[in-house]
Coordinates of C-alpha atoms and ligand atoms in Angstrom, one line a residue:
X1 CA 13.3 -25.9 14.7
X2 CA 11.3 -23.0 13.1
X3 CA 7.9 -21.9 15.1
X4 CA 5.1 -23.0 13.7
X5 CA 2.4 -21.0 12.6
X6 CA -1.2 -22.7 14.0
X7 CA -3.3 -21.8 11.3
X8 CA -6.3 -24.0 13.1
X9 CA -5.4 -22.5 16.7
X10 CA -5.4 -18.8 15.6
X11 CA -8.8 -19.3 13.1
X12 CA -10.3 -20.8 16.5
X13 CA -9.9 -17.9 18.2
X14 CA -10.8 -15.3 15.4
X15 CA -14.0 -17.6 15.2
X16 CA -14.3 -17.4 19.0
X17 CA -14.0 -14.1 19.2
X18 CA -16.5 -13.1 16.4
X19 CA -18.9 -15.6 18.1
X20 CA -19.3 -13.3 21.3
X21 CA -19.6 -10.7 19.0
X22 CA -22.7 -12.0 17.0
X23 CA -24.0 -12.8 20.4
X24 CA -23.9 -8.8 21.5
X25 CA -25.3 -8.3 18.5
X26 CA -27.8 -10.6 18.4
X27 CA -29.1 -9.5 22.1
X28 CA -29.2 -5.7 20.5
X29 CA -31.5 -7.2 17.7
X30 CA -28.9 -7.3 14.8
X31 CA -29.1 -10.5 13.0
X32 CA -26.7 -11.6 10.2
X33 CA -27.8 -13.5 7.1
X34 CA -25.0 -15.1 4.7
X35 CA -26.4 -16.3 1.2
X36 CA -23.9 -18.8 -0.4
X37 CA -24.3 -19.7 -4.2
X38 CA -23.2 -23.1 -5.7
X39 CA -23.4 -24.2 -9.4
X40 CA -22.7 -27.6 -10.3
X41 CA -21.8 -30.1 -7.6
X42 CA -17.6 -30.0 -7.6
X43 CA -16.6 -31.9 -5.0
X44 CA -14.0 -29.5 -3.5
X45 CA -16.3 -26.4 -3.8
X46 CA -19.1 -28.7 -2.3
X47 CA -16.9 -29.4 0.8
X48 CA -15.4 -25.7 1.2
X49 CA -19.2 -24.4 0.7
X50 CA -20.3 -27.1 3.4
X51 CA -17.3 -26.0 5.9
X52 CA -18.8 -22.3 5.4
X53 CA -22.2 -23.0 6.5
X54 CA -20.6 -24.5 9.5
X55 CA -18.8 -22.2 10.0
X56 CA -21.8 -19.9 10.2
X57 CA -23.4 -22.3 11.8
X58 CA -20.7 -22.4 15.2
X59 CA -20.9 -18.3 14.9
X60 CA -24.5 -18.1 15.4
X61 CA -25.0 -16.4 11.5
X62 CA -28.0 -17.6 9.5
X63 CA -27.1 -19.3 6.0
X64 CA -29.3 -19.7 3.3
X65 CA -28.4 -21.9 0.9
X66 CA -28.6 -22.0 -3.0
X67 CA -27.4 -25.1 -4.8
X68 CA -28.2 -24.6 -8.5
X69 CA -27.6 -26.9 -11.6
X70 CA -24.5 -27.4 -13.4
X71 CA -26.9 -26.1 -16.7
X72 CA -28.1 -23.2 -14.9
X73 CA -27.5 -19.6 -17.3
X74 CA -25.7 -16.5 -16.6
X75 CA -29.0 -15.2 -16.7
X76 CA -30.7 -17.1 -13.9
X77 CA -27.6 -17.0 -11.9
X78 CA -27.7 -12.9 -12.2
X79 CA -31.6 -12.6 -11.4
X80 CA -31.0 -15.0 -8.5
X81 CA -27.8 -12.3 -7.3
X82 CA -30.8 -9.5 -8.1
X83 CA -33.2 -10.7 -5.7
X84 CA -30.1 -11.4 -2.6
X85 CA -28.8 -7.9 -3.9
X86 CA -32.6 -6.6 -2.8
X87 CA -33.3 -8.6 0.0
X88 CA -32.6 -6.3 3.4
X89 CA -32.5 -9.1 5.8
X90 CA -29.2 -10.9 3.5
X91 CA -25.9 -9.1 4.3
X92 CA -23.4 -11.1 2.5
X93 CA -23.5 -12.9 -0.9
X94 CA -20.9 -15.7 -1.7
X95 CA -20.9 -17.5 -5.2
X96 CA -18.7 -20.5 -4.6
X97 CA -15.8 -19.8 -7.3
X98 CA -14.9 -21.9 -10.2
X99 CA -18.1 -21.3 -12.3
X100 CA -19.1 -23.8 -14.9
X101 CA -17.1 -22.5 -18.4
X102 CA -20.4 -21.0 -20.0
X103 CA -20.7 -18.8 -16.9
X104 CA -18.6 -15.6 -17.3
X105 CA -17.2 -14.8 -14.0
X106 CA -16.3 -11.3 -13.9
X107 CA -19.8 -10.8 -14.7
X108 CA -21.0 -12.4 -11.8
X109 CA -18.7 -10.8 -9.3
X110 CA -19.3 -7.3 -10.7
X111 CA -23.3 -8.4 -10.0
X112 CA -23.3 -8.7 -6.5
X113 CA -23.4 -5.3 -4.2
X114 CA -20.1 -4.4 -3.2
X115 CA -21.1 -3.7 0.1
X116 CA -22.4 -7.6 0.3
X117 CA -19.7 -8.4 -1.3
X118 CA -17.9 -10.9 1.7
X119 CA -15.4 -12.1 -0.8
X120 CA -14.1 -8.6 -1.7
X121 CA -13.9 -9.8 -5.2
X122 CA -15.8 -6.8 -6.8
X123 CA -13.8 -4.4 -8.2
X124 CA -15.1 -1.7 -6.2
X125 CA -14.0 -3.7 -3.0
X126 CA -10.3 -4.1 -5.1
X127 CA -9.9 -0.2 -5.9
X128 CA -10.6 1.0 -2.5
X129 CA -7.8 -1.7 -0.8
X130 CA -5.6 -0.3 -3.9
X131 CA -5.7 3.3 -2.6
X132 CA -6.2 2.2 1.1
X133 CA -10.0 3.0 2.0
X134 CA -12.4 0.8 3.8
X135 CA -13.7 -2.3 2.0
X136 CA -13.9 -5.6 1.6
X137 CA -10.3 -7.7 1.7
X138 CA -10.2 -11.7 0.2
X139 CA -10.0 -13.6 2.8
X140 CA -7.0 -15.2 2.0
X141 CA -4.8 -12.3 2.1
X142 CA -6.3 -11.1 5.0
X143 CA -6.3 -14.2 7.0
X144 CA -2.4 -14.3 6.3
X145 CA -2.0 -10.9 7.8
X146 CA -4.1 -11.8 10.8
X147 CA -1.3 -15.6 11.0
X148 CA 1.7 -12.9 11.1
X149 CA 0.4 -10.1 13.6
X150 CA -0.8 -12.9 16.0
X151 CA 2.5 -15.0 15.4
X152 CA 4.4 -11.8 17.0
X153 CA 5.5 -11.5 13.2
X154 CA 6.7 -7.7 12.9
X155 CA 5.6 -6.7 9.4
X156 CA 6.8 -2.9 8.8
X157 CA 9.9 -2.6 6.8
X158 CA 10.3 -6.0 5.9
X159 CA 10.9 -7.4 3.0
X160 CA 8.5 -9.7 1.2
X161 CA 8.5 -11.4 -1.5
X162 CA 5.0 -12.7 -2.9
X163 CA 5.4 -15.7 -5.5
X164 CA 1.7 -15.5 -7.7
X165 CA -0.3 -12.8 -8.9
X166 CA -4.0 -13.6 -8.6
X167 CA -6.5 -11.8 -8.4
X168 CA -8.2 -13.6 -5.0
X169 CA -4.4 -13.9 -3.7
X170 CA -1.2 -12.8 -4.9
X171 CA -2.5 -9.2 -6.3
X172 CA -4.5 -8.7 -3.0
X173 CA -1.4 -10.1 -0.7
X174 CA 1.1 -7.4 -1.8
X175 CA -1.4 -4.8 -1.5
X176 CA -2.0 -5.9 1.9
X177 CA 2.0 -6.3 3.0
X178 CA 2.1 -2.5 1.2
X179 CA -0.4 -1.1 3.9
X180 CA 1.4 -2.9 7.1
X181 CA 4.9 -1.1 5.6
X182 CA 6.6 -3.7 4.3
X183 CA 9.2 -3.5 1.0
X184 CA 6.6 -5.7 -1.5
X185 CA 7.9 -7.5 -4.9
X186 CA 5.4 -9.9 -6.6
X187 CA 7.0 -12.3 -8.5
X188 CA 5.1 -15.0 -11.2
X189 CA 5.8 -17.7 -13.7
X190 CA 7.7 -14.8 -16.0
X191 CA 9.8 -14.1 -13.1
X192 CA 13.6 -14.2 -14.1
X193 CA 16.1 -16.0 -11.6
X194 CA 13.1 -16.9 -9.2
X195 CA 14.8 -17.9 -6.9
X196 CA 17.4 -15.2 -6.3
X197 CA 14.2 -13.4 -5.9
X198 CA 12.6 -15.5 -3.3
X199 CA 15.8 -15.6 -1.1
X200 CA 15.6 -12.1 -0.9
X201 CA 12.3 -12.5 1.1
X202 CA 12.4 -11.9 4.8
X203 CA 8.8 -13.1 4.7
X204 CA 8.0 -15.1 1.8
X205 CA 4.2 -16.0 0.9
X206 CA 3.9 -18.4 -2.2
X207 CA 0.8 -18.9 -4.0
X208 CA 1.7 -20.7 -7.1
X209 CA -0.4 -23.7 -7.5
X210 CA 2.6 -26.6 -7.8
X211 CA 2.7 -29.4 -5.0
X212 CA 6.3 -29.1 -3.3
X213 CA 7.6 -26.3 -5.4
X214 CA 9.2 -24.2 -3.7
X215 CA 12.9 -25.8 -1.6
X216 CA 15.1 -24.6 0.4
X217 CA 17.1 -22.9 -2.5
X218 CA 14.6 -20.3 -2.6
X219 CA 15.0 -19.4 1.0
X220 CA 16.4 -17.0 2.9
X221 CA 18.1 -18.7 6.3
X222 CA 15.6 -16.9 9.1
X223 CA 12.9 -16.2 6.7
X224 CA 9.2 -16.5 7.5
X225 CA 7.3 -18.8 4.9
X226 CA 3.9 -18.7 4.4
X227 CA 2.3 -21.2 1.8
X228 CA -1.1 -20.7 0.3
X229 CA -0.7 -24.0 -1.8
X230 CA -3.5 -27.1 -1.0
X231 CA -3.1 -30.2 -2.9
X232 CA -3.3 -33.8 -2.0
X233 CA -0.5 -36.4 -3.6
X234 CA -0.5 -39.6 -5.2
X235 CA -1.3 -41.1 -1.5
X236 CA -3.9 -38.6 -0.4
X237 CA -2.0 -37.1 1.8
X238 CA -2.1 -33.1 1.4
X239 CA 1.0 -31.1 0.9
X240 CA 1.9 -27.6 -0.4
X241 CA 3.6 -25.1 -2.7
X242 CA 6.3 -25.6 0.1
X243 CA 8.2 -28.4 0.4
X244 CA 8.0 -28.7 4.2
X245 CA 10.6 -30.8 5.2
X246 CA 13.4 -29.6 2.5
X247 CA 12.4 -26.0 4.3
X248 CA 11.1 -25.7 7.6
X249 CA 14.8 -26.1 9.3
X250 CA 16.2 -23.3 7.3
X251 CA 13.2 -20.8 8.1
X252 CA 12.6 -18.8 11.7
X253 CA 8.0 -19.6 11.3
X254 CA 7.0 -21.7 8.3
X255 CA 2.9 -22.7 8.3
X256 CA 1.6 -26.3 7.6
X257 CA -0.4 -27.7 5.4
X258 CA -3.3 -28.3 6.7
X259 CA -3.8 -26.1 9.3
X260 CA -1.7 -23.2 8.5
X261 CA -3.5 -20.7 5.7
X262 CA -6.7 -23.0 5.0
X263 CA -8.4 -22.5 8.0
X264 CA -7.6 -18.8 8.4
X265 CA -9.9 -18.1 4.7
X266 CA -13.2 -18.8 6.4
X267 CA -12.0 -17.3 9.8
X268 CA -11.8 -14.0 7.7
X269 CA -15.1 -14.8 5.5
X270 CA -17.0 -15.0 8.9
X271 CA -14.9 -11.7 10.1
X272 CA -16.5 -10.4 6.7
X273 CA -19.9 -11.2 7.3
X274 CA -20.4 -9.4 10.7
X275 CA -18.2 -6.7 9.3
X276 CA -21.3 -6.1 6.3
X277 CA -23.5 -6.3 9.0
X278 CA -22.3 -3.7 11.8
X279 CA -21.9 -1.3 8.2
X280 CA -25.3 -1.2 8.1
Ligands
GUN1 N1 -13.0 -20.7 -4.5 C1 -11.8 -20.9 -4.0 N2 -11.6 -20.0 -3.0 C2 -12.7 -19.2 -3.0 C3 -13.1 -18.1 -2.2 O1 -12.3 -17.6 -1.3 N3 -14.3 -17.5 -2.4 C4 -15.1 -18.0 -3.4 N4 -16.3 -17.4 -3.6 N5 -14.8 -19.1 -4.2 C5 -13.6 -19.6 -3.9

């Protein structure tokens, strides 16, 4: 049977870790503030918001929290991203992404400073990971670097195959592989003989949004697969991109779902927020 890579375990101890941190900190007078954003009420972004300020909570950072309308304007939502901007004792902004349709959200991200900019959504935060200075990371990407190196995963000079090309995962993911040294293709919906493609992954990392996608005819035998993918079926019960069962006996490390990627997203948004504030 493959390992299997304990998404939950490994956050807990990032989280753990960072918590002693904040705690030095805090006894050397440095406090850290997150200010999270939420339009509208959607239930998933209300319960990923509300894991946050947990998250925050267990850490020892101060929230503040900012639940706006559904009707709320660009406008308002831009002087409200002005004042947190301004405001010395806030060292991390996160607006809670999708926005509500009339909200443009490119504008948004491009409002916030870069250097509070937890997400590392803002293109500044994007161009410096491009040409490999220091900046913000998403946290997804990140947090899936952090599951390999702790799994005992060797990175350099493999070859890895990302499936997805978003901007908060699949762009940032092969920039990320690129840096640790490993051979990176990035393959989409467009992608000719997908699968021919994916089984040349040593380490595969699929992002594309479709429950159960992604069988063992995509992978390599002894390949590491990492799946981004959260969805709940018919029955509730939460699955994948992956198809678990079809792949985990053909894979050396496969992660779950849940508790493989998820957990390791806020893990790295906490990592984030004490980063912004030792930058100070
Ligand atoms: N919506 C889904 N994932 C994310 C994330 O990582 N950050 C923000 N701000 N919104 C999201």
């Amino acid at each position: 049977m493959p390992q299997i890579i304990d998404g939950k375990a490994i956050s807990g101890a990032i989280k753990d870790e960072l918590k002693e941190k904040v705690e030095e900190m805090k006894a050397e007078g440095i406090r850290i503030c997150l200010a999270v954003v939420q339009v509208g009420n959607d239930p998933a972004s209300s319960v990923y918001v509300g894991n946050k300020k947990k998250a925050c909570a267990y850490i020892g950072i101060d929230s503040l929290s900012y639940e706006l309308p559904e009707e709320t304007t660009q406008e308002e939502l831009l002087d409200l991203i002005g004042e947190l901007n301004a405001k010395k004792e806030v060292n991390g902004i996160l607006v809670q992404l999708p926005l509500p349709d009339h909200i443009d959200e490119d504008t948004v991200i491009r409002a916030i400073d870069p250097k509070k900019d937890v997400d590392g959504f803002h293109p500044q935060n994007v161009g410096a990971l491009c040409i490999g200075q220091p900046g913000f990371v998403s946290c997804t990407p990140s947090g899936i670097i952090q599951l390999l190196k702790r799994s005992g995963i060797e990175i350099a000079g493999k070859e890895c195959v990302v499936i997805g090309r978003s901007n908060i995962v699949g762009k940032p993911m092969a920039l990320l592989l690129l840096r640790e040294n490993a051979t990176v293709t990035v393959a989409h919906s467009k992608t000719k003989n997908l699968r021919e493609v994916a089984k040349r992954a040593d380490i595969l990392v699929v992002a594309v949004g479709k429950p159960k996608m992604i069988t063992r005819e995509y992978v390599k035998e002894g390949a590491v697969v990492i799946d981004v993918g959260i969805h709940r079926n018919e029955d509730k019960k939460m699955c994948g991109d992956v198809d678990y069962d079809d792949v985990a006996p053909v894979c050396s490390a496969i992660t779950p779902v849940p508790g493989g990627v998820g957990p390791m997203t806020i893990a790295m948004l906490m990592n984030n927020c004490v980063a912004s504030a030792s930058m100070k």
